[in-house]
Coordinates of C-alpha atoms in Angstrom, one line a residue:
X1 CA 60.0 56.5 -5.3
X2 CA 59.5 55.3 -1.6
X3 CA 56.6 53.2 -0.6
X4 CA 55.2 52.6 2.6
X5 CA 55.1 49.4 4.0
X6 CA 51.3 49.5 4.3
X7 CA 51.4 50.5 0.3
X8 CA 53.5 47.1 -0.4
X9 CA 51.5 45.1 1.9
X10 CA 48.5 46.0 0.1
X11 CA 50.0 45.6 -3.2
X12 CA 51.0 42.0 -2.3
X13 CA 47.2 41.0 -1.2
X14 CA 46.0 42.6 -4.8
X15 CA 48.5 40.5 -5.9
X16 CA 48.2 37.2 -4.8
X17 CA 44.3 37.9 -5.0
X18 CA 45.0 37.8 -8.7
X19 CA 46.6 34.4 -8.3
X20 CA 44.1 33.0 -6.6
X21 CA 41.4 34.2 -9.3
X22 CA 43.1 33.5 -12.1
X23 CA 43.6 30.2 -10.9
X24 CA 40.2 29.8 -10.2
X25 CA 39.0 30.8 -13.8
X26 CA 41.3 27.9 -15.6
X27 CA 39.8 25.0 -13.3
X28 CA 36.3 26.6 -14.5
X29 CA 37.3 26.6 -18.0
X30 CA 39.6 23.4 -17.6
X31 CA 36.1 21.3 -15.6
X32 CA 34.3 23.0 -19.3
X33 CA 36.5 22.0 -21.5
X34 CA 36.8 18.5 -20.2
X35 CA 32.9 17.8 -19.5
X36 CA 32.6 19.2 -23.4
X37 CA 35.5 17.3 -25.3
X38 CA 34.1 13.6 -24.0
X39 CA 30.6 11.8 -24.6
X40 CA 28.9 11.7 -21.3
X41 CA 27.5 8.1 -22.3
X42 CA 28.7 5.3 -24.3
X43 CA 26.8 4.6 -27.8
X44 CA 25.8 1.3 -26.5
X45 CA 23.9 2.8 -23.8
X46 CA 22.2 5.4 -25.6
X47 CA 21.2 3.3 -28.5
X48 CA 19.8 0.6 -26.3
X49 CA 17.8 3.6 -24.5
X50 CA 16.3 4.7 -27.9
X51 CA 15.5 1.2 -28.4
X52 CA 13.1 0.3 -25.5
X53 CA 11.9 3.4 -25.3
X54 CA 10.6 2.9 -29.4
X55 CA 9.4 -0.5 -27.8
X56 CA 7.1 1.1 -25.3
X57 CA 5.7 3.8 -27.9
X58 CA 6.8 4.1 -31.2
X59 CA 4.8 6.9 -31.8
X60 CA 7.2 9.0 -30.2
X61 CA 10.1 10.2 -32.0
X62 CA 12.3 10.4 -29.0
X63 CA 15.3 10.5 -30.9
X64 CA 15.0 13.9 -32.9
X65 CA 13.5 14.8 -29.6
X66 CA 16.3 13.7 -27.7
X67 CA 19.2 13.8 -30.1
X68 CA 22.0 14.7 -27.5
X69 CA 24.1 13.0 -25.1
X70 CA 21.1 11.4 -22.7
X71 CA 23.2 12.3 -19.4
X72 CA 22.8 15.8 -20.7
X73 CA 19.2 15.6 -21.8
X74 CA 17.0 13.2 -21.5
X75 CA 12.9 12.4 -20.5
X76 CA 11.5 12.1 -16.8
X77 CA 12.4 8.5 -15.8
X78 CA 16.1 8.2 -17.8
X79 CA 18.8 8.8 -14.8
X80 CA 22.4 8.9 -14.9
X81 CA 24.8 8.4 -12.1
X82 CA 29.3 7.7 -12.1
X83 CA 29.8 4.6 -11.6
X84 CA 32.2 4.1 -8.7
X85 CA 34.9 1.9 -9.8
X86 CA 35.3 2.9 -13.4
X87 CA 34.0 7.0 -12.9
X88 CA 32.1 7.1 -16.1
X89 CA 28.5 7.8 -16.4
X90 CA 26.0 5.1 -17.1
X91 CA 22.1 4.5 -16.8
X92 CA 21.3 3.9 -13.3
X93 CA 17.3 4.6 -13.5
X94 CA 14.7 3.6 -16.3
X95 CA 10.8 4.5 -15.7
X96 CA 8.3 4.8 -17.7
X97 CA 4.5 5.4 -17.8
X98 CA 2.6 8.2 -17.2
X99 CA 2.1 8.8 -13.0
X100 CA 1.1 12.2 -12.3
X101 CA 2.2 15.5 -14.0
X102 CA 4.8 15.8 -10.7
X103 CA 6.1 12.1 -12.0
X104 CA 5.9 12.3 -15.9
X105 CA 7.7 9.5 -16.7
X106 CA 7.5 8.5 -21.1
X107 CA 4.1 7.3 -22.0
X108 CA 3.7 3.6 -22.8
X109 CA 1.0 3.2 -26.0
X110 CA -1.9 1.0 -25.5
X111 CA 0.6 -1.9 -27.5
X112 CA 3.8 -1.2 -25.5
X113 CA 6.1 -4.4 -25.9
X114 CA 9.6 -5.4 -24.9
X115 CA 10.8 -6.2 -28.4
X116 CA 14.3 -7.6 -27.5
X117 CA 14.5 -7.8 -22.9
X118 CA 18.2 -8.8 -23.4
X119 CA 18.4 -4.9 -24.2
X120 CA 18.4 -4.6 -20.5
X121 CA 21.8 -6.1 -20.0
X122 CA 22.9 -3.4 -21.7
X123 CA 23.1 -1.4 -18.7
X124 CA 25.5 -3.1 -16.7
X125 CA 24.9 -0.1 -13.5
X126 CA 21.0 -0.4 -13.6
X127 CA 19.6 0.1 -10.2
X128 CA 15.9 0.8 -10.7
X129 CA 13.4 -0.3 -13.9
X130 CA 9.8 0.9 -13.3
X131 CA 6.7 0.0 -15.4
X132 CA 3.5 1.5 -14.8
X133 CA 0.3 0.6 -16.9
X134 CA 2.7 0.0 -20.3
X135 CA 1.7 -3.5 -20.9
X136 CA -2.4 -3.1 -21.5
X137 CA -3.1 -4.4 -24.8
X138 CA -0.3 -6.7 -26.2
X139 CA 1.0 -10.2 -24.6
X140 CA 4.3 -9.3 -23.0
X141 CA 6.6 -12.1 -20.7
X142 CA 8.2 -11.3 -17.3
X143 CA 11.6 -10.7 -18.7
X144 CA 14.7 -12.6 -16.7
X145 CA 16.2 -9.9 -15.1
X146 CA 19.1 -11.9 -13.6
X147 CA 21.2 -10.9 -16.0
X148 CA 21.3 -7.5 -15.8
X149 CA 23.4 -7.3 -12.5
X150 CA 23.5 -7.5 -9.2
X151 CA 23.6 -3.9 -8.5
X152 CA 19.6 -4.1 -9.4
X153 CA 17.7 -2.4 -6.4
X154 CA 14.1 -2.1 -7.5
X155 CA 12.2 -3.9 -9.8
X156 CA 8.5 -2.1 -10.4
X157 CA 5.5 -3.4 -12.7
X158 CA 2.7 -1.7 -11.3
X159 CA -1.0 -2.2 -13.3
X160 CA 0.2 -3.9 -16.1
X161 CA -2.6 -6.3 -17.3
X162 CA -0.7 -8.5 -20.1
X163 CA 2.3 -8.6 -18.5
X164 CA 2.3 -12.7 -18.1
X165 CA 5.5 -15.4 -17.1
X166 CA 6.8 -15.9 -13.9
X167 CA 9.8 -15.4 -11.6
X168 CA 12.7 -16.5 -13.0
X169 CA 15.0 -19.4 -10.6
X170 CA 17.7 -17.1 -10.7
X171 CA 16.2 -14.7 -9.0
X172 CA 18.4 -15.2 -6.0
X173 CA 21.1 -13.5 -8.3
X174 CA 19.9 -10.2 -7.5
X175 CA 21.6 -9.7 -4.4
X176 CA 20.8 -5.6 -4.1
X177 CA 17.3 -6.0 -4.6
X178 CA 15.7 -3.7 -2.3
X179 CA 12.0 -3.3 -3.7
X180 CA 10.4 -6.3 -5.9
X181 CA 6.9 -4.9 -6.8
X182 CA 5.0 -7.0 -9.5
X183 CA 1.1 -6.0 -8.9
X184 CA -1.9 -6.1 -11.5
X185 CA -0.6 -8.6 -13.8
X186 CA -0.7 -12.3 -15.0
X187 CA 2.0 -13.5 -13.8
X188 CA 2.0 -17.0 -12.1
X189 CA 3.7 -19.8 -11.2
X190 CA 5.6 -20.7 -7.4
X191 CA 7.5 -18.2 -6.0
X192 CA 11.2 -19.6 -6.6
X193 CA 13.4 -20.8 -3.3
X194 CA 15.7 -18.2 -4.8
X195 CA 13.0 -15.6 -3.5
X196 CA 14.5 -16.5 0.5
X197 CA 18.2 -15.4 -1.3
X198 CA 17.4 -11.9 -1.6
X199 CA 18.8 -10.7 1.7
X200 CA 18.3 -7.0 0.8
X201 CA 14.6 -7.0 0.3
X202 CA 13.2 -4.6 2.7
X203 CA 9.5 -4.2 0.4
X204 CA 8.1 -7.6 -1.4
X205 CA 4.8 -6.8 -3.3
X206 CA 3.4 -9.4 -5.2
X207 CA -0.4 -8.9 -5.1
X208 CA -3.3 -9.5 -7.5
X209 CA -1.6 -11.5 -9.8
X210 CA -1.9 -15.1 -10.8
X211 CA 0.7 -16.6 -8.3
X212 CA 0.3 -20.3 -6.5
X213 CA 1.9 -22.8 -4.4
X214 CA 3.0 -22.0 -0.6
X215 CA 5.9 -19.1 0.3
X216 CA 9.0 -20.8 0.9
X217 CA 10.1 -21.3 4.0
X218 CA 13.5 -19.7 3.7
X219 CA 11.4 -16.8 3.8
X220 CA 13.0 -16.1 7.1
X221 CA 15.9 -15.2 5.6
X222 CA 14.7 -11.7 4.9
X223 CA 15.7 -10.0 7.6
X224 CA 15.7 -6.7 6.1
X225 CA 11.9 -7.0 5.6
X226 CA 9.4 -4.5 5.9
X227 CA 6.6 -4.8 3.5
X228 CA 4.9 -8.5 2.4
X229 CA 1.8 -8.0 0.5
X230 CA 1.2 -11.4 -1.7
X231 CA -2.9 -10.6 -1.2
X232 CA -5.4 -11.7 -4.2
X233 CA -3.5 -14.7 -5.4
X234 CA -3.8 -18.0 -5.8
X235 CA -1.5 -19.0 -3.0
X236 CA -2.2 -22.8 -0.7
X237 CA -1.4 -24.7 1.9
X238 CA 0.0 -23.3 5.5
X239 CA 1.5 -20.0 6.7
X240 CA 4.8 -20.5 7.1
X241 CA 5.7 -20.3 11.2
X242 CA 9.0 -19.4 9.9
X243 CA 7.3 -16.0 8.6
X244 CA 7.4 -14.8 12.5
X245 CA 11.6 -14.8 11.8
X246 CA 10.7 -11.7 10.0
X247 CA 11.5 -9.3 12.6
X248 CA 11.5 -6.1 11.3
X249 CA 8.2 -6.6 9.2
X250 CA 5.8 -3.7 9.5
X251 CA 3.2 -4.7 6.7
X252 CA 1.9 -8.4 6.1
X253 CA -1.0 -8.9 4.1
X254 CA -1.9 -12.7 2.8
X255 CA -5.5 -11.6 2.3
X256 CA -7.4 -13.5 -0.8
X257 CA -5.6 -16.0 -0.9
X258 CA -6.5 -20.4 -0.3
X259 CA -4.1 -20.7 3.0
X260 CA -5.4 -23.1 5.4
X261 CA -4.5 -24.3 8.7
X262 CA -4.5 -22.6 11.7
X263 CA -2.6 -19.3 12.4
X264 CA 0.9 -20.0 13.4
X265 CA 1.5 -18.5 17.3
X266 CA 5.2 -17.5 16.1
X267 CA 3.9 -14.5 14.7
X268 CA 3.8 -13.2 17.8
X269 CA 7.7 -12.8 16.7
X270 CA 6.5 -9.5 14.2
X271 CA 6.8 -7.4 17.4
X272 CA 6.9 -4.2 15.0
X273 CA 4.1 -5.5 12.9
X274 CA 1.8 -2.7 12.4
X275 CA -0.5 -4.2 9.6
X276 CA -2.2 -7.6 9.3
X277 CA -4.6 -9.3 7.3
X278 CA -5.4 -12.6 6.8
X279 CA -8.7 -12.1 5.8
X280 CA -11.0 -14.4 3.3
X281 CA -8.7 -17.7 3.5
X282 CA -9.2 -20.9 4.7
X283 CA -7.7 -20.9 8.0
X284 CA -9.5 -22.5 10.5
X285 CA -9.4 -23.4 14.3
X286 CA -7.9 -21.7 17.1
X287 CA -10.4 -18.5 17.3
X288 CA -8.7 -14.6 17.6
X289 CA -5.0 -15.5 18.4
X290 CA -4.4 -14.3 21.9
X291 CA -0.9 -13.4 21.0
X292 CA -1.9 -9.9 19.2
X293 CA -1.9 -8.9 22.6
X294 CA 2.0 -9.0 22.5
X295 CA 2.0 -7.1 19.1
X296 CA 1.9 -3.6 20.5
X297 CA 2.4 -1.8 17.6
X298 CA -0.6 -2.5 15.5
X299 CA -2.9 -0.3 13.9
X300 CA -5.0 -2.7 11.6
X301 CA -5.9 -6.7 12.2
X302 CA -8.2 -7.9 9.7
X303 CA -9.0 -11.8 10.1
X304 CA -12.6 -12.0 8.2
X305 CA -13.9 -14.5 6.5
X306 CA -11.8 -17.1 7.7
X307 CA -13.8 -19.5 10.2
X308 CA -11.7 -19.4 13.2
X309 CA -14.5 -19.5 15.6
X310 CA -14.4 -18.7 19.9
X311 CA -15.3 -15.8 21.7
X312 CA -13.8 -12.3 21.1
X313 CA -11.0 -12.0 23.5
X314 CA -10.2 -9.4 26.1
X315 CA -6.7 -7.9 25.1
X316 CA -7.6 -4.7 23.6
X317 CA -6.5 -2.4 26.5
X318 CA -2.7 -3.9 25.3
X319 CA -3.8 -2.7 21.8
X320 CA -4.6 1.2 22.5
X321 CA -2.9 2.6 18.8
X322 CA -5.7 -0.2 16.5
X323 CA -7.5 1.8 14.2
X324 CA -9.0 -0.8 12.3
X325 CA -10.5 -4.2 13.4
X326 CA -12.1 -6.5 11.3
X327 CA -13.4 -10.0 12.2
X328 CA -16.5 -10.3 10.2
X329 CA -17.6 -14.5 9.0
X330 CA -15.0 -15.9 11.4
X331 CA -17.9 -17.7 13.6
X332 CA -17.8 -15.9 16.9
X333 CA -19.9 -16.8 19.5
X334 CA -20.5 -15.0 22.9
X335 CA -20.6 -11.1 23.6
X336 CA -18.8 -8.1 22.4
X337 CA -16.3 -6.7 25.5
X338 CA -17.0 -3.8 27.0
X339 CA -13.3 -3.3 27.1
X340 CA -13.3 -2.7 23.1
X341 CA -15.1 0.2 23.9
X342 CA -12.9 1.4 26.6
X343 CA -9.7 1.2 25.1
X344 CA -9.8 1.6 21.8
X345 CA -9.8 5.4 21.9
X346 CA -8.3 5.3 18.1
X347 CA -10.3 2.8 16.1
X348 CA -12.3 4.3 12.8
X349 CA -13.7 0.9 12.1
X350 CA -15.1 -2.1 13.4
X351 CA -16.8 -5.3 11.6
X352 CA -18.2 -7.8 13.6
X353 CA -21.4 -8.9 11.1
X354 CA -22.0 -12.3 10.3
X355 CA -21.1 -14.4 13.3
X356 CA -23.2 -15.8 16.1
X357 CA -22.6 -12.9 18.9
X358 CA -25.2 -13.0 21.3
X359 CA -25.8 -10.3 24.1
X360 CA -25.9 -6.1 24.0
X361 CA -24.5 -3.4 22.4
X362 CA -21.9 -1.7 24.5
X363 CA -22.5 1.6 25.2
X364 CA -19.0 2.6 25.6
X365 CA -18.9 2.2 21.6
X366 CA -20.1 5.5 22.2
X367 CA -17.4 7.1 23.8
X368 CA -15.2 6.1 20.3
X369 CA -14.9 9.8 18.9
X370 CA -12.9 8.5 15.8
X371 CA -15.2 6.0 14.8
X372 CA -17.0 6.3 11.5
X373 CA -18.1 2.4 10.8
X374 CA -19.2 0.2 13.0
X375 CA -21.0 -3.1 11.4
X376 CA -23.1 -5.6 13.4
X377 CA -24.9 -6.9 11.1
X378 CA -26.4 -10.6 11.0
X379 CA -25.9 -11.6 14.5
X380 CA -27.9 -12.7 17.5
X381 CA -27.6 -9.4 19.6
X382 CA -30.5 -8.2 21.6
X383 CA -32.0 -5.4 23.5
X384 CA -31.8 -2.0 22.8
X385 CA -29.3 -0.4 20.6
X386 CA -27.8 2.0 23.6
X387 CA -26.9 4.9 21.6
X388 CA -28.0 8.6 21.6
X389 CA -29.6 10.6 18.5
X390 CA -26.2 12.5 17.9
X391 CA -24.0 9.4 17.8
X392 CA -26.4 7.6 15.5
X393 CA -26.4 10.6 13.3
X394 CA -22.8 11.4 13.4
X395 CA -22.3 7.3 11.8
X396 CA -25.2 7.5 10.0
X397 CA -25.6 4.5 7.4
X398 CA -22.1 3.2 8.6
X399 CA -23.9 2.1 11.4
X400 CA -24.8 -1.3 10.6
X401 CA -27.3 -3.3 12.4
X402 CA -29.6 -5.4 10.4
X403 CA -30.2 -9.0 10.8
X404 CA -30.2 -9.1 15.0
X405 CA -34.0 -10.1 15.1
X406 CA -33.8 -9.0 18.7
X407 CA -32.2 -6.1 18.9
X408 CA -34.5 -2.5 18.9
X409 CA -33.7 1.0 18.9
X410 CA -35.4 3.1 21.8
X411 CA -39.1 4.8 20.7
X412 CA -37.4 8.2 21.5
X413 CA -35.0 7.9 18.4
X414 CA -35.6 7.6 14.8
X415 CA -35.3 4.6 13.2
X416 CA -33.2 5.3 10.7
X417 CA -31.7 1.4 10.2
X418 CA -34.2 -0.7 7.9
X419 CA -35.4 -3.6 9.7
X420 CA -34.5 -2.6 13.2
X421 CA -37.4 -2.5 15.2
X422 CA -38.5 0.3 17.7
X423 CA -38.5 -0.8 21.6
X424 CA -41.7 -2.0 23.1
X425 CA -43.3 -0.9 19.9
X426 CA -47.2 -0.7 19.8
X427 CA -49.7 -1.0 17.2
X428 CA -50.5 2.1 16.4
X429 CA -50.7 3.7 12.8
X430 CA -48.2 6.2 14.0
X431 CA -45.6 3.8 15.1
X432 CA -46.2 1.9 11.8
X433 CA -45.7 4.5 9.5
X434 CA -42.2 5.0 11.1
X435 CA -40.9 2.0 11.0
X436 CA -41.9 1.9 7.6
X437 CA -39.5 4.6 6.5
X438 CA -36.1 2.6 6.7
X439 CA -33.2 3.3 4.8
X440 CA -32.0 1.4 1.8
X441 CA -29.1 0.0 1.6
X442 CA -28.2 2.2 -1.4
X443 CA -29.1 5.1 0.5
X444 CA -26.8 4.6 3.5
X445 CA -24.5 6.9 4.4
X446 CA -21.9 7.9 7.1
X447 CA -23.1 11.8 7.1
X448 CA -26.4 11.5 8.8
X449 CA -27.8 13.1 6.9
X450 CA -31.4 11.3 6.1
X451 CA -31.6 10.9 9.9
X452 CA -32.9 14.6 9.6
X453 CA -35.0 13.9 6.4
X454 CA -36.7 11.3 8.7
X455 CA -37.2 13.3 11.3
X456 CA -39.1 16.0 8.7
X457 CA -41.1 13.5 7.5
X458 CA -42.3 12.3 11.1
X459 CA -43.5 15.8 11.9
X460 CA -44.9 16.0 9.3
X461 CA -47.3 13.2 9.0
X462 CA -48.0 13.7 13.0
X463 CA -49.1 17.4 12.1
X464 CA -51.1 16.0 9.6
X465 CA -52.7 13.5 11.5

C-alpha cells in the first residue's frame, strides 16, 4: 500500500499530537498524586491553629468543623503560603473577629483569651496576626511578639478593650514590620527606643490607648513612614523636631494628647504631609506656623484647643487642595482674611469659634460652594452677617454664629441663628416675635430646613396681625 506524502505527514502530526497529550495527562495526574500523598501542613502547625482558635471561642468546634489539612480547608482569616527557602506550606496569615460579611474572619466570644501566646512562635512564617474586638470581657496581656520572627509584617488589635501590657523592648526585632496597629485598648507604658528600629514601618497606629512619655527621637529613622496616629493618649513633653525627618509621611495626628512647647518649624520637612492635627494639647507660643504655606499637599490642619495665639495668617492661596481647617480656642486676635474666602475653593469646613477675632464676616465665604460648616462662634465679630437667604439655608444650623454680641443679620433675612440679632432692629411687636423664634442648639441642622419653617411661621403671625 502506497501513501502519499501528505497522508504520512498527517499521520506524523496525529502522532506526535498523541505525545504531547499523553504527556500532558501524567504531569496532571503526577502534580495529583503528589499534592494527595503529602500533608499540606505540619501537625505542629495545625494543632497550634486549633489551639488559639479554642482560645478565642471555645464554643466553636472548629475541629470537627475543620478536620482536614488547614491549607486545604480552613476559616476566613487562616492563610497559607510556600515558604521560599524550604518550599513547604506554612501559616502566613491569622485574623480573627467578625468585620463584615465580605471579611468574616472566626468570631471571638465575649471571654476570648490567649491561653498560652508562646503558641504564636509556632509559626515560624507568620506575616500578619489581626485581632478585632476579641478581647472585650476578660483581662488579656499584649503578648511579646518578638519571638515569633522577623518575617512579621503586620500586627493588628483593633477595639479590643481588655487587651492591657505594653510594648515589649524588643520590639526592634521585628525588622519586616510594615503595619503596627494597636487602637482601643489599655495598653500603656513608653513607647520603647526599639520603636525608631523598625525601618519597614510605613503605617504606625497607636491611638486611644493608655500610652505616655515622649516619642523617641530616633523616630526619624522611619523613613518608610506614611501613617502616625498616637492621638487620645497620654503622651508629654515636646514634639520631637526630628519628626520633620519623616519625609514620606502623609498622615500625623498627635491630637489629645499633653504635648507642650511650641510647634517645631522642621515640620515644614513633611512636604507630602496631607493630614495634620495637633489639636487639644498644650502647645503654646508661636501662633499659626507660617510654614504650612510650604506644605502644598495638605487637605486637613487641625490646631484647636491649643493656645497658640497671633493673627490668622495670609498663606491660604499656597493652600488651594485644604478641605478642612480647624483653629478653634487657639487665642486668635485680629480679622478673618478675605483671602480664606478666595482661595480655598475646596474647603467643607471651618472652625474659628472661641478666640478673640474682631472685624466682619467675609463675604467671599460665600463663594465656598463645598462648604457645609462654618463655626464662628464666641468671638468679637461685628456688623452684618453678609450672606444671602440661599447660602444661609444651604448651611443651615452648621452655620455657627452665636456669642459675637455685635454681629446682626440683615432685617431682610430670617433669623434663623438664636441670639443673633436683626440689623438696626426696632421695637416693634413684629420684630420681637421674630427674634424670638431662634433655633436650639438641638435643633440645628445643616439642611435648612427650619429656615422655611420660620419663614411659615412669620407669615403667618403677620397675616394674623
Amino acid at each position: 500500500m502506497h501513501f502519499s506524502a501528505h497522508r504520512i505527514s498527517q499521520l506524523s502530526m496525529a502522532f506526535s499530537f498523541s505525545i504531547y497529550a499523553f504527556s500532558f495527562l501524567m504531569f496532571v495526574v503526577a502534580c495529583f498524586t503528589i499534592g494527595n500523598s503529602q500533608p499540606m501542613l505540619n501537625s505542629v502547625e495545625q494543632e497550634s491553629v486549633y489551639r488559639v482558635l479554642e482560645s478565642l471561642n471555645s464554643d466553636v468546634p472548629w475541629r470537627s468543623l475543620f478536620p482536614d489539612d488547614l491549607c486545604s480547608s480552613a476559616p476566613h482569616g487562616v492563610v497559607c503560603d510556600y515558604a521560599s527557602v524550604t518550599g513547604t506550606l506554612n501559616i502566613v496569615e491569622l485574623s480573627f473577629g467578625y468585620v463584615s460579611d465580605f471579611n468574616s474572619n472566626p468570631t471571638c466570644s465575649p471571654s476570648s483569651t490567649l491561653l498560652d501566646p508562646l503558641l504564636f512562635s509556632s509559626f515560624p512564617h507568620l506575616r500578619k496576626l489581626f485581632f478585632y474586638k476579641c478581647f472585650t470581657q476578660q483581662p488579656v496581656s499584649l503578648p511579646d511578639l518578638s519571638w515569633v520572627g522577623s518575617g512579621l509584617e503586620e500586627l493588628v488589635f483593633i477595639n479590643n478593650p481588655t487587651l492591657s501590657g505594653s510594648l515589649s523592648d524588643n520590639i526592634g526585632n521585628m525588622t519586616s514590620l510594615r503595619r503596627l496597629i494597636i487602637t482601643g485598648t489599655k495598653v500603656s507604658g513608653k513607647i520603647p527606643v526599639g520603636f525608631g528600629e523598625l525601618t519597614n514601618l510605613e503605617e504606625a497606629t497607636l491611638s486611644r490607648n493608655s500610652f505616655t512619655g515622649e516619642i523617641p527621637e530616633n523616630v526619624s529613622n522611619l523613613k518608610k513612614l506614611k501613617v502616625l496616629d498616637l492621638s487620645q493618649n497620654g503622651f508629654s513633653g515636646n514634639v520631637p523636631g526630628t519628626i520633620g525627618g519623616l519625609e514620606n509621611l502623609l498622615k500625623l495626628d498627635l491630637s489629645s494628647n499633653y504635648f507642650s512647647g511650641e510647634i517645631p518649624e522642621t515640620m515644614k520637612g513633611l512636604r507630602v504631609l496631607e493630614f495634620l492635627d495637633l489639636s487639644d494639647n498644650r502647645l503654646v507660643g508661636g501662633g499659626v506656623p507660617l510654614f504650612l504655606s510650604e506644605m502644598s499637599k495638605l487637605k486637613g490642619v487641625y490646631l484647636s484647643g491649643n493656645e497658640l495665639g497671633g493673627v490668622i495668617p495670609d498663606i491660604w492661596e499656597k493652600l488651594r487642595g485644604i478641605n478642612g481647617i480647624g483653629l478653634s480656642r487657639v487665642g486668635l486676635v485680629g480679622g478673618i482674611p478675605v483671602s480664606m474666602g478666595v482661595f480655598l475653593g475646596n474647603l467643607s469646613y471651618l472652625g474659628l469659634d472661641n478666640n478673640k477675632l474682631t472685624g466682619g464676616v467675609p463675604k467671599e465665604f460665600e463663594k465656598l460652594e463645598l462648604l457645609c460648616e462654618l463655626n464662628l462662634n464666641n468671638n468679637n465679630l461685628s456688623g452684618k452677617v453678609p450672606f444671602s437667604v440661599g447660602f444661609m439655608g444651604k448651611i443651615g444650623g452648621k452655620l455657627r454664629l452665636e456669642g459675637n454680641s455685635e454681629l446682626c443679620v440683615d432685617e431682610g433675612v430670617i433669623n434663623t441663628f438664636y441670639k443673633v440679632k436683626i440689623c438696626n432692629e426696632v421695637e416693634n411687636p413684629r420684630s420681637a416675635l421674630v427674634y424670638g423664634y431662634g433655633i436650639s442648639s438641638s435643633s440645628r441642622v445643616g439642611d435648612g430646613t427650619c429656615c422655611w419653617v420660620l419663614i411659615l411661621v412669620w407669615v403667618a403671625v403677620n397675616l394674623l396681625w
